[in-house]
Short mmCIF file of C-alpha atoms and ligand atoms in Angstrom, two decimals:
data_model
loop_
_atom_site.label_atom_id
_atom_site.label_comp_id
_atom_site.label_asym_id
_atom_site.label_seq_id
_atom_site.Cartn_x
_atom_site.Cartn_y
_atom_site.Cartn_z
CA MET V 1 112.36 93.57 88.81
CA SER V 2 115.13 94.48 91.21
CA ALA V 3 115.09 98.00 92.67
CA ALA V 4 111.76 99.75 93.03
CA LYS V 5 110.83 102.43 90.50
CA TYR V 6 109.37 105.71 91.76
CA ILE V 7 106.38 107.46 90.26
CA PHE V 8 105.47 110.91 91.59
CA VAL V 9 102.05 112.46 91.16
CA THR V 10 101.90 116.23 91.52
CA GLY V 11 98.90 118.51 91.12
CA GLY V 12 98.53 121.80 89.34
CA VAL V 13 96.02 124.63 88.80
CA THR V 14 93.67 123.70 91.64
CA SER V 15 93.14 121.23 94.46
CA SER V 16 90.50 118.47 94.41
CA LEU V 17 91.46 117.18 90.97
CA GLY V 18 91.65 113.63 92.31
CA LYS V 19 95.37 112.88 92.61
CA GLY V 20 94.47 110.09 95.02
CA ILE V 21 92.15 108.41 92.52
CA ILE V 22 94.62 108.80 89.63
CA SER V 23 97.39 107.34 91.81
CA ALA V 24 95.15 104.47 92.93
CA SER V 25 94.00 103.82 89.35
CA LEU V 26 97.55 103.71 88.00
CA GLY V 27 98.49 101.46 90.92
CA LYS V 28 95.58 99.18 90.04
CA LEU V 29 96.64 98.94 86.39
CA LEU V 30 100.24 98.07 87.29
CA GLN V 31 99.07 95.57 89.88
CA ALA V 32 96.70 94.03 87.31
CA ARG V 33 99.79 93.39 85.17
CA GLY V 34 101.33 91.38 87.97
CA PHE V 35 103.56 94.05 89.51
CA LYS V 36 103.83 94.70 93.24
CA VAL V 37 102.75 98.26 93.94
CA THR V 38 102.22 100.52 96.89
CA ILE V 39 101.13 104.14 97.13
CA GLN V 40 102.21 106.73 99.64
CA LYS V 41 101.05 110.26 100.31
CA PHE V 42 103.17 113.21 101.39
CA ASP V 43 101.05 115.94 102.93
CA PRO V 44 102.43 119.48 103.21
CA TYR V 45 100.60 120.53 106.38
CA ILE V 46 102.30 121.03 109.75
CA ASN V 47 100.13 118.68 111.80
CA ILE V 48 102.10 115.52 112.61
CA ASP V 49 99.14 113.55 111.25
CA PRO V 50 95.48 114.29 110.46
CA GLY V 51 94.31 112.63 113.68
CA THR V 52 93.78 115.93 115.44
CA LEU V 53 92.00 117.60 112.53
CA ASN V 54 88.30 118.35 112.63
CA PRO V 55 86.63 116.25 109.87
CA TYR V 56 85.33 119.51 108.36
CA GLU V 57 88.95 120.49 107.74
CA HIS V 58 90.18 117.42 106.00
CA GLY V 59 87.46 114.77 105.76
CA GLU V 60 87.72 111.37 107.35
CA CYS V 61 90.78 110.28 109.29
CA TYR V 62 91.73 106.87 107.90
CA VAL V 63 93.31 104.37 110.31
CA THR V 64 95.76 101.68 109.20
CA ASN V 65 96.38 98.24 110.72
CA ASP V 66 99.45 99.55 112.54
CA GLY V 67 97.37 102.30 114.13
CA ALA V 68 98.49 105.28 112.05
CA GLU V 69 95.95 108.09 111.72
CA THR V 70 96.22 109.06 108.07
CA ASP V 71 94.80 110.98 105.14
CA LEU V 72 91.62 109.67 103.53
CA ASP V 73 93.43 109.02 100.26
CA LEU V 74 95.02 105.99 101.91
CA GLY V 75 91.52 104.57 102.01
CA HIS V 76 91.36 104.85 98.21
CA TYR V 77 94.73 103.15 97.90
CA GLU V 78 93.52 100.20 99.99
CA ARG V 79 90.12 100.02 98.31
CA PHE V 80 91.70 99.92 94.84
CA LEU V 81 94.78 97.78 95.52
CA ASN V 82 93.29 95.52 98.18
CA ILE V 83 96.52 95.58 100.22
CA PRO V 84 97.02 97.26 103.58
CA THR V 85 98.93 100.51 104.02
CA SER V 86 100.85 101.61 107.11
CA GLN V 87 102.35 104.65 108.83
CA ALA V 88 105.10 104.63 106.19
CA ASN V 89 102.46 105.38 103.54
CA ASN V 90 101.57 108.81 104.93
CA VAL V 91 104.07 111.44 105.93
CA THR V 92 103.38 115.11 106.68
CA THR V 93 105.60 118.18 106.86
CA GLY V 94 104.94 118.11 110.60
CA ARG V 95 106.37 114.60 110.91
CA ILE V 96 109.41 115.51 108.79
CA TYR V 97 110.20 118.59 110.88
CA ASN V 98 109.53 116.71 114.11
CA ASN V 99 112.05 114.03 113.10
CA VAL V 100 114.64 116.61 112.07
CA ILE V 101 114.23 118.66 115.24
CA THR V 102 114.46 115.51 117.38
CA LYS V 103 117.69 114.56 115.61
CA GLU V 104 119.05 118.07 116.08
CA ARG V 105 118.33 117.90 119.83
CA GLN V 106 120.16 114.57 119.95
CA GLY V 107 123.19 116.17 118.34
CA GLU V 108 122.99 114.06 115.19
CA TYR V 109 123.88 116.96 112.91
CA LEU V 110 127.29 117.41 114.56
CA GLY V 111 127.14 121.15 114.95
CA LYS V 112 125.95 121.91 111.43
CA THR V 113 123.36 124.62 110.74
CA VAL V 114 120.13 122.65 110.14
CA GLN V 115 118.47 123.84 106.91
CA VAL V 116 115.59 123.06 104.57
CA ILE V 117 118.13 121.90 102.00
CA PRO V 118 119.71 119.44 102.68
CA HIS V 119 118.33 118.40 106.09
CA ILE V 120 114.58 118.65 105.51
CA THR V 121 114.84 117.35 101.94
CA ASP V 122 117.10 114.49 103.12
CA GLU V 123 114.51 113.53 105.71
CA ILE V 124 111.79 113.66 103.03
CA LYS V 125 113.91 111.41 100.81
CA ARG V 126 114.64 109.00 103.67
CA ASN V 127 110.89 108.60 104.15
CA LEU V 128 110.31 108.38 100.39
CA TYR V 129 112.72 105.47 100.09
CA LEU V 130 111.51 103.55 103.17
CA LEU V 131 108.90 101.48 101.36
CA GLY V 132 111.17 100.92 98.36
CA GLU V 133 113.96 99.63 100.58
CA SER V 134 111.71 96.90 101.97
CA GLY V 135 112.22 95.08 98.67
CA ASP V 136 108.50 94.27 98.66
CA TYR V 137 107.55 96.50 95.74
CA ASP V 138 108.28 97.01 92.05
CA PHE V 139 106.66 100.45 91.99
CA ILE V 140 106.22 103.10 94.65
CA ILE V 141 103.69 105.72 93.65
CA THR V 142 104.03 108.91 95.69
CA GLU V 143 101.26 111.45 95.73
CA ILE V 144 102.43 114.92 96.70
CA GLY V 145 99.58 116.71 98.48
CA GLY V 146 98.62 120.29 97.66
CA SER V 147 99.18 122.05 94.33
CA VAL V 148 102.38 123.17 92.68
CA GLY V 149 103.09 126.74 93.73
CA ASP V 150 101.96 126.31 97.34
CA ILE V 151 104.68 127.51 99.67
CA GLU V 152 104.31 124.41 101.84
CA SER V 153 104.88 121.91 99.01
CA LEU V 154 108.20 123.41 97.94
CA PRO V 155 110.52 121.12 99.96
CA PHE V 156 108.65 118.09 98.62
CA ILE V 157 108.99 119.23 95.00
CA GLU V 158 112.67 119.91 95.64
CA ALA V 159 113.02 116.37 97.03
CA VAL V 160 111.36 115.03 93.86
CA ARG V 161 113.87 116.96 91.75
CA GLN V 162 116.73 115.46 93.73
CA VAL V 163 115.32 111.92 93.56
CA ARG V 164 115.05 112.11 89.78
CA TRP V 165 118.64 113.27 89.63
CA ASP V 166 119.79 110.59 92.10
CA LEU V 167 117.97 107.70 90.44
CA GLY V 168 117.99 108.78 86.79
CA PRO V 169 115.08 109.04 84.35
CA ASN V 170 114.59 105.27 84.01
CA ASN V 171 113.88 104.90 87.69
CA ALA V 172 111.74 107.90 88.57
CA LEU V 173 109.10 109.82 86.69
CA VAL V 174 106.67 112.62 87.34
CA ILE V 175 103.01 112.67 86.41
CA HIS V 176 101.43 116.11 86.64
CA LEU V 177 97.68 116.15 87.16
CA THR V 178 96.16 119.34 85.85
CA LEU V 179 92.85 120.95 84.90
CA ILE V 180 91.75 121.91 81.40
CA PRO V 181 88.79 124.22 82.04
CA TYR V 182 85.96 124.51 79.52
CA LEU V 183 84.71 128.02 78.90
CA LYS V 184 81.05 127.71 78.02
CA ALA V 185 80.70 131.16 76.48
CA ALA V 186 83.70 130.66 74.20
CA LYS V 187 82.92 126.92 73.74
CA GLU V 188 86.60 126.27 74.24
CA LEU V 189 88.91 124.13 76.35
CA LYS V 190 91.72 126.22 77.78
CA THR V 191 95.34 125.08 78.12
CA LYS V 192 96.84 128.24 79.61
CA PRO V 193 96.44 127.31 83.32
CA THR V 194 98.28 124.04 82.59
CA GLN V 195 101.03 125.84 80.71
CA HIS V 196 101.49 128.06 83.76
CA SER V 197 101.56 125.26 86.27
CA VAL V 198 104.11 123.32 84.20
CA LYS V 199 106.22 126.50 83.98
CA GLU V 200 106.01 126.72 87.75
CA LEU V 201 107.19 123.13 88.09
CA LEU V 202 110.00 123.86 85.63
CA SER V 203 111.11 126.80 87.71
CA TYR V 204 111.77 124.27 90.51
CA GLY V 205 113.73 122.10 88.11
CA VAL V 206 111.09 119.47 87.53
CA GLN V 207 109.90 118.58 84.02
CA PRO V 208 106.79 116.39 84.13
CA ASP V 209 106.98 113.27 81.95
CA ILE V 210 103.25 112.74 81.65
CA LEU V 211 100.33 115.17 81.88
CA VAL V 212 97.02 113.82 83.14
CA CYS V 213 94.36 116.35 82.22
CA ARG V 214 91.09 116.57 84.15
CA THR V 215 88.39 117.77 81.79
CA GLU V 216 84.63 117.89 81.38
CA MET V 217 84.94 117.46 77.59
CA PRO V 218 86.99 115.05 75.49
CA LEU V 219 90.36 116.55 74.55
CA PRO V 220 90.48 117.15 70.77
CA PRO V 221 93.77 116.43 68.95
CA ASP V 222 94.66 120.12 68.56
CA ILE V 223 94.42 120.68 72.33
CA ARG V 224 96.56 117.63 72.98
CA LYS V 225 99.13 118.92 70.48
CA LYS V 226 99.16 122.34 72.06
CA LEU V 227 99.68 120.88 75.54
CA ALA V 228 102.49 118.64 74.28
CA LEU V 229 104.19 121.55 72.53
CA PHE V 230 103.99 124.06 75.35
CA CYS V 231 104.69 121.64 78.17
CA ASN V 232 107.55 119.63 76.59
CA VAL V 233 105.82 116.25 76.80
CA HIS V 234 105.31 113.64 74.09
CA LEU V 235 101.93 113.77 72.41
CA ASN V 236 101.10 110.26 73.63
CA SER V 237 101.92 111.39 77.18
CA VAL V 238 99.03 113.84 77.24
CA ILE V 239 96.42 111.73 79.00
CA GLU V 240 92.77 112.71 79.13
CA ALA V 241 91.02 112.22 82.49
CA ILE V 242 87.42 112.94 81.69
CA ASP V 243 84.85 113.28 84.51
CA ALA V 244 83.62 109.79 85.36
CA ASP V 245 80.29 108.48 86.72
CA THR V 246 82.11 106.72 89.52
CA ILE V 247 85.70 106.75 90.78
CA TYR V 248 85.80 103.03 90.01
CA ASP V 249 85.60 103.81 86.26
CA VAL V 250 88.91 105.66 86.40
CA PRO V 251 91.25 102.62 86.09
CA ILE V 252 89.33 101.60 82.94
CA LEU V 253 89.49 105.15 81.53
CA MET V 254 93.23 105.37 82.29
CA ARG V 255 93.73 102.01 80.58
CA LYS V 256 91.97 103.33 77.47
CA GLU V 257 94.28 106.34 77.51
CA LYS V 258 97.26 103.95 77.98
CA LEU V 259 98.57 105.67 81.10
CA ASP V 260 100.10 102.40 82.33
CA GLU V 261 101.82 101.77 78.98
CA ARG V 262 103.34 105.23 78.97
CA VAL V 263 104.64 104.76 82.50
CA LEU V 264 106.18 101.39 81.68
CA ALA V 265 107.77 102.66 78.46
CA LYS V 266 109.31 105.67 80.19
CA LEU V 267 110.66 103.59 83.05
CA LYS V 268 111.91 100.96 80.57
CA VAL V 269 110.01 98.14 82.19
CA GLN V 270 108.80 95.14 80.21
CA SER V 271 105.32 94.06 81.20
CA LYS V 272 104.74 90.34 81.61
CA SER V 273 101.13 90.62 80.53
CA GLU V 274 98.24 92.88 79.68
CA PRO V 275 96.35 94.07 82.80
CA ASP V 276 93.83 91.52 84.00
CA LEU V 277 90.82 93.65 84.93
CA GLU V 278 88.12 90.98 84.66
CA GLN V 279 87.16 91.01 88.36
CA TRP V 280 87.18 94.80 88.37
CA LYS V 281 84.89 94.90 85.35
CA ASP V 282 82.56 92.35 86.96
CA PHE V 283 82.27 94.67 89.94
CA LEU V 284 81.56 97.65 87.68
CA GLY V 285 78.93 95.64 85.82
CA LYS V 286 77.14 94.84 89.07
CA LEU V 287 77.51 98.40 90.32
CA LYS V 288 75.95 99.85 87.19
CA ASN V 289 73.15 97.31 86.72
CA PRO V 290 71.47 96.91 90.09
CA ILE V 291 68.37 94.77 90.43
CA GLU V 292 67.31 96.01 93.87
CA GLU V 293 67.30 99.48 95.41
CA VAL V 294 67.25 100.51 99.06
CA THR V 295 67.54 103.76 100.96
CA ILE V 296 69.64 103.74 104.10
CA GLY V 297 69.80 106.59 106.60
CA LEU V 298 73.26 107.67 107.68
CA VAL V 299 72.94 109.47 110.99
CA GLY V 300 75.94 111.58 111.90
CA LYS V 301 77.22 114.90 113.09
CA TYR V 302 79.22 115.89 110.01
CA VAL V 303 76.68 115.05 107.29
CA THR V 304 77.13 118.33 105.43
CA LEU V 305 80.56 117.05 104.43
CA PRO V 306 80.17 113.52 103.05
CA ASP V 307 84.00 113.19 102.90
CA ALA V 308 83.86 112.91 106.69
CA TYR V 309 82.34 109.45 106.16
CA LYS V 310 84.24 108.50 103.00
CA SER V 311 85.00 104.89 103.90
CA ILE V 312 81.41 104.22 105.01
CA VAL V 313 80.08 105.61 101.72
CA GLU V 314 82.50 103.48 99.71
CA ALA V 315 81.79 100.37 101.82
CA PHE V 316 78.12 100.77 100.81
CA VAL V 317 79.16 100.98 97.15
CA HIS V 318 81.05 97.68 97.46
CA ALA V 319 78.34 95.97 99.50
CA GLY V 320 75.59 97.28 97.22
CA ALA V 321 77.30 95.85 94.12
CA GLN V 322 77.76 92.52 95.88
CA ASN V 323 73.99 92.46 96.55
CA ASP V 324 73.09 93.69 93.02
CA CYS V 325 71.52 96.61 94.83
CA ARG V 326 71.69 100.36 94.48
CA VAL V 327 72.15 101.86 97.94
CA ASN V 328 70.87 105.42 98.23
CA LEU V 329 72.12 107.20 101.31
CA LYS V 330 69.92 109.68 103.12
CA TRP V 331 72.12 111.98 105.18
CA ILE V 332 70.57 112.72 108.54
CA SER V 333 72.03 115.29 110.90
CA SER V 334 71.88 113.82 114.40
CA GLU V 335 71.33 117.32 115.78
CA GLU V 336 68.09 117.66 113.85
CA ILE V 337 66.54 114.53 115.32
CA GLN V 338 64.26 115.19 118.23
CA HIS V 339 61.71 112.99 119.82
CA GLU V 340 58.84 114.41 117.72
CA SER V 341 60.65 114.41 114.42
CA VAL V 342 62.27 110.99 114.51
CA GLU V 343 59.40 109.11 112.91
CA SER V 344 59.05 111.48 109.97
CA ILE V 345 62.80 111.39 109.38
CA ILE V 346 63.25 107.62 109.51
CA LYS V 347 59.95 106.41 108.07
CA GLY V 348 60.42 104.93 104.63
CA LEU V 349 64.08 104.06 105.18
CA HIS V 350 65.12 100.42 104.81
CA GLY V 351 68.02 100.57 107.24
CA VAL V 352 69.80 103.04 109.50
CA LEU V 353 73.51 103.37 110.18
CA VAL V 354 74.63 105.47 113.11
CA ALA V 355 78.08 106.80 112.39
CA PRO V 356 81.24 107.18 114.44
CA GLY V 357 81.91 110.52 116.12
CA PHE V 358 83.20 112.46 119.06
CA GLY V 359 81.76 114.74 121.69
CA GLU V 360 78.36 115.36 123.12
CA ARG V 361 76.77 117.27 120.25
CA GLY V 362 74.12 115.25 118.39
CA MET V 363 74.40 112.21 120.63
CA GLU V 364 70.82 112.41 121.93
CA GLY V 365 69.54 112.49 118.35
CA LYS V 366 71.45 109.32 117.60
CA ILE V 367 69.90 107.67 120.64
CA GLU V 368 66.39 108.72 119.51
CA ALA V 369 67.02 107.25 116.05
CA ILE V 370 68.20 103.96 117.54
CA LYS V 371 65.15 103.70 119.79
CA PHE V 372 62.93 104.07 116.74
CA VAL V 373 64.71 101.41 114.64
CA ARG V 374 64.93 99.01 117.56
CA GLU V 375 61.22 99.27 118.30
CA ASN V 376 60.20 99.17 114.66
CA LYS V 377 62.57 96.35 113.74
CA ILE V 378 64.31 98.33 111.03
CA PRO V 379 67.83 97.01 110.25
CA PHE V 380 70.42 98.89 112.30
CA PHE V 381 74.18 99.11 112.06
CA GLY V 382 76.08 101.11 114.70
CA ILE V 383 79.74 101.90 114.25
CA CYS V 384 81.94 102.97 117.17
CA LEU V 385 80.00 105.90 118.70
CA GLY V 386 76.95 104.37 116.94
CA MET V 387 77.44 101.15 118.89
CA GLN V 388 77.97 103.08 122.13
CA CYS V 389 74.71 104.97 121.55
CA ALA V 390 72.91 101.66 121.00
CA VAL V 391 74.14 100.45 124.39
CA ILE V 392 72.98 103.68 126.07
CA GLU V 393 69.59 103.52 124.37
CA PHE V 394 69.06 99.92 125.45
CA ALA V 395 70.16 100.63 129.02
CA ARG V 396 67.76 103.59 129.30
CA HIS V 397 64.68 102.28 127.57
CA VAL V 398 64.78 98.50 127.95
CA VAL V 399 66.67 97.92 131.19
CA GLY V 400 65.22 101.08 132.74
CA LEU V 401 68.52 102.60 133.87
CA ASP V 402 67.34 106.18 133.96
CA GLY V 403 69.93 108.68 132.80
CA ALA V 404 72.30 105.94 131.57
CA SER V 405 74.96 107.53 129.41
CA SER V 406 78.55 107.64 128.30
CA THR V 407 80.98 109.60 130.43
CA GLU V 408 81.93 111.32 127.18
CA LEU V 409 78.40 112.74 127.06
CA ASN V 410 77.82 113.18 130.77
CA PRO V 411 80.79 112.70 133.10
CA LYS V 412 78.46 112.63 136.13
CA THR V 413 75.97 110.05 134.88
CA LYS V 414 74.53 107.64 137.47
CA HIS V 415 74.90 104.77 135.03
CA PRO V 416 78.09 105.05 132.96
CA VAL V 417 77.29 102.14 130.64
CA ILE V 418 79.99 103.53 128.33
CA ASP V 419 83.10 104.69 130.15
CA LEU V 420 86.61 105.89 129.45
CA MET V 421 88.98 102.93 128.96
CA GLU V 422 91.30 102.33 131.91
CA ALA V 423 94.36 102.83 129.68
CA GLN V 424 93.03 106.23 128.62
CA LYS V 425 92.51 107.67 132.08
CA LYS V 426 95.97 109.14 132.48
CA ILE V 427 96.33 110.37 128.92
CA THR V 428 96.12 114.11 128.32
CA ALA V 429 97.90 114.54 124.97
CA LYS V 430 95.59 114.43 121.99
CA GLY V 431 97.50 113.21 118.90
CA GLY V 432 97.87 109.46 118.34
CA THR V 433 96.73 108.55 121.85
CA MET V 434 93.44 106.74 121.26
CA ARG V 435 93.13 102.96 121.07
CA LEU V 436 94.25 102.72 117.46
CA GLY V 437 94.74 100.05 114.84
CA ALA V 438 93.96 96.37 114.46
CA TYR V 439 93.02 94.14 117.39
CA THR V 440 91.72 90.58 117.53
CA CYS V 441 88.10 89.89 118.34
CA LYS V 442 86.46 86.53 119.07
CA LEU V 443 82.91 86.15 117.83
CA LYS V 444 80.28 83.93 119.41
CA LYS V 445 79.19 81.04 117.23
CA GLY V 446 75.65 81.48 115.96
CA SER V 447 75.80 85.29 116.08
CA LYS V 448 74.89 87.39 113.06
CA ALA V 449 78.45 88.70 112.99
CA ALA V 450 80.02 85.21 112.99
CA HIS V 451 77.62 84.22 110.24
CA ALA V 452 78.55 87.28 108.17
CA TYR V 453 82.32 86.79 108.54
CA GLY V 454 82.14 83.01 108.17
CA GLU V 455 84.68 82.73 110.99
CA THR V 456 84.97 83.44 114.70
CA THR V 457 88.40 85.08 114.98
CA ILE V 458 88.65 88.42 113.24
CA GLN V 459 90.96 91.45 113.19
CA GLU V 460 89.46 94.91 112.91
CA ARG V 461 90.71 98.47 113.23
CA HIS V 462 89.88 100.83 116.07
CA ARG V 463 89.89 104.50 116.96
CA HIS V 464 88.29 105.29 120.28
CA ARG V 465 88.77 106.18 123.94
CA TYR V 466 85.52 104.96 125.48
CA GLU V 467 84.25 101.40 125.87
CA PHE V 468 81.33 99.24 126.94
CA ASN V 469 81.44 99.21 130.75
CA ASN V 470 81.63 95.52 131.73
CA ALA V 471 80.05 96.28 135.12
CA TYR V 472 76.73 96.44 133.23
CA LEU V 473 77.35 93.44 131.00
CA GLU V 474 75.22 90.87 132.83
CA GLN V 475 72.28 93.19 133.28
CA LEU V 476 72.21 94.24 129.61
CA GLU V 477 72.78 90.71 128.36
CA GLU V 478 69.93 89.32 130.44
CA ALA V 479 67.64 91.95 128.97
CA GLY V 480 68.58 90.88 125.43
CA LEU V 481 71.59 92.91 124.29
CA LYS V 482 74.11 90.22 123.42
CA PRO V 483 77.86 90.85 123.63
CA VAL V 484 78.82 88.58 120.73
CA GLY V 485 82.31 89.88 120.01
CA ILE V 486 84.99 90.17 122.70
CA ASN V 487 88.66 91.11 122.63
CA PRO V 488 90.31 87.98 124.10
CA GLU V 489 93.06 89.94 125.88
CA SER V 490 91.23 92.91 127.37
CA ASN V 491 87.71 91.43 127.54
CA LEU V 492 86.50 94.57 125.83
CA VAL V 493 83.09 94.21 124.19
CA GLU V 494 83.57 94.73 120.46
CA VAL V 495 80.22 93.62 119.02
CA VAL V 496 76.68 93.75 120.39
CA GLU V 497 73.56 92.29 118.84
CA LEU V 498 69.94 92.35 119.78
CA LYS V 499 67.86 89.27 120.34
CA ASP V 500 64.50 89.35 118.56
CA HIS V 501 65.42 91.85 115.90
CA PRO V 502 66.00 91.05 112.22
CA TRP V 503 69.38 92.85 112.07
CA PHE V 504 70.67 95.00 114.88
CA VAL V 505 74.46 95.00 115.09
CA GLY V 506 76.77 97.47 116.83
CA VAL V 507 80.54 97.31 116.51
CA GLN V 508 83.14 99.18 118.54
CA TYR V 509 85.60 98.95 115.63
CA HIS V 510 85.55 100.46 112.14
CA PRO V 511 84.61 97.77 109.58
CA GLU V 512 84.37 100.41 106.83
CA LEU V 513 88.16 100.79 106.82
CA ARG V 514 88.63 97.24 105.56
CA SER V 515 86.07 97.20 102.75
CA THR V 516 87.62 96.98 99.28
CA VAL V 517 86.33 96.45 95.75
CA MET V 518 87.65 92.88 95.78
CA ASN V 519 86.63 92.20 99.41
CA PRO V 520 83.44 94.06 100.33
CA HIS V 521 83.08 94.04 104.10
CA PRO V 522 80.87 91.14 105.25
CA LEU V 523 78.94 93.23 107.80
CA PHE V 524 78.09 95.88 105.19
CA VAL V 525 77.11 93.11 102.75
CA LYS V 526 74.78 91.53 105.32
CA PHE V 527 73.38 94.89 106.44
CA VAL V 528 72.45 95.78 102.85
CA GLU V 529 70.96 92.30 102.44
CA ALA V 530 68.90 92.81 105.62
CA SER V 531 67.74 96.19 104.28
CA VAL V 532 66.64 94.58 101.00
CA ASN V 533 64.73 91.95 102.97
CA TYR V 534 63.17 94.59 105.18
CA LYS V 535 62.03 96.54 102.14
CA LYS V 536 60.45 93.42 100.65
CA SER V 537 58.65 92.73 103.92
CA THR V 538 57.09 96.19 103.87
CA ILE V 539 55.71 96.03 100.33
N1 LIG L 1 83.90 109.16 120.89
C1 LIG L 1 83.89 107.74 121.05
C2 LIG L 1 85.14 107.22 121.73
O1 LIG L 1 86.13 107.90 121.76
C3 LIG L 1 83.68 107.03 119.72
C4 LIG L 1 84.82 107.21 118.77
C5 LIG L 1 84.45 106.89 117.35
O2 LIG L 1 83.28 106.84 116.99
N2 LIG L 1 85.46 106.70 116.51
O3 LIG L 1 85.15 106.12 122.23
#
């Protein structure tokens, strides 16, 4: 294929219909036919990126190799397609306006009045085309955040209208994801909300080519016909998206509904082959037929919103399948853990993961939990703040450094075993200023981490301001906390392990961001394996 083809995914009726999963599933199907695909997300909010958002607002902030702080849907794109995304894959209204205003200040608009159309829409289109222009892709799938009718999404929908006009119908198409509610009392599926949202799209000049209909019940032929008739789409372009047991079923369901075939036919693309989904189906088979079962505690501050830990949850799904093991997660609020309650909360678990996080709240609970799993030799995995808490716990209770802490928790601590990174000391601005993105780490031969990865030079993604304070390195190492992963340039400790413990690993980076269906993360795989072994040892 020569020029990239553009597929837009819009949402109607309500949010949370799963545009990200539909986009990722379509991407998977096209990729499984041998095409090169990427997915980007355009978010209508005014923040420049989601990095400054509280996780309760928007779920996890996903970090790419190039250090972009992005929407959690990019995690789905990577997990499904198994290829990295970048800053170019996530653009917000804030970024668009920021670029336009910067250009205006530099005089680039030559005295023109700067307006939503054409200046904002041109900037949206410039960003839309960036990935396509690289020549690396046959298809660019663009998910438009929000729902049709939102004031904020209007410039994006207008840009979609223009792109379809610019490129022509063989090069750009629109998939509208909508909801077909089921009214229990009437025992009926209802098409009216979809008719309205398509009318709304039409009023902006956009006719969807394909309708993907989220539904609890199978769509009977008469409902499909009605949708086709009222929404001006072909009958075979009304695609049912029935609620699935797992998001990983969706590519298979979309294949059954021939979503990929409809897309290819409309864009006049010949497919070289049928999609090869063998590996995907193998994964699903393992996921759905586990032999083992473990329960792992996930200790964090935002546990009432599991989306805040999306990539960790999904990494457990991948690692569980790899181990033929169902992983049940027990969500533990770090604020609820106190000295007296820790045993009753953690007893019976086969492993504990202490999650990433920010700020003082809940940190002492995390430290209590780590003390318990260290002493009781329960498998432990600490990620970012979780690793930092493990260092503090060890310094306090094993080395005897009373009051040891992180300067994030206590700026006046006598023993700042975790301290603000030198490069962070002068930074005051919040957005995009942490240590972000992929860095190299060298692992010590013979460590659990090196064994898990099967290599000693790795690249992992980061998002933090504080670090292991090397002034305490010797003291902690002598007492048994081994720094087994080091950044070769900055000497920053990236991985710690405990001597004399079956599996106690803390990492400063975020391994969960690199776990995909095809490449489950080795540390999650080994942690689940250690939890299975621990369970067996307790029976
Ligand atoms: N708050 C800690 C830091 O900034 C940990 C960050 C995290 O867990 N992502 O270093």
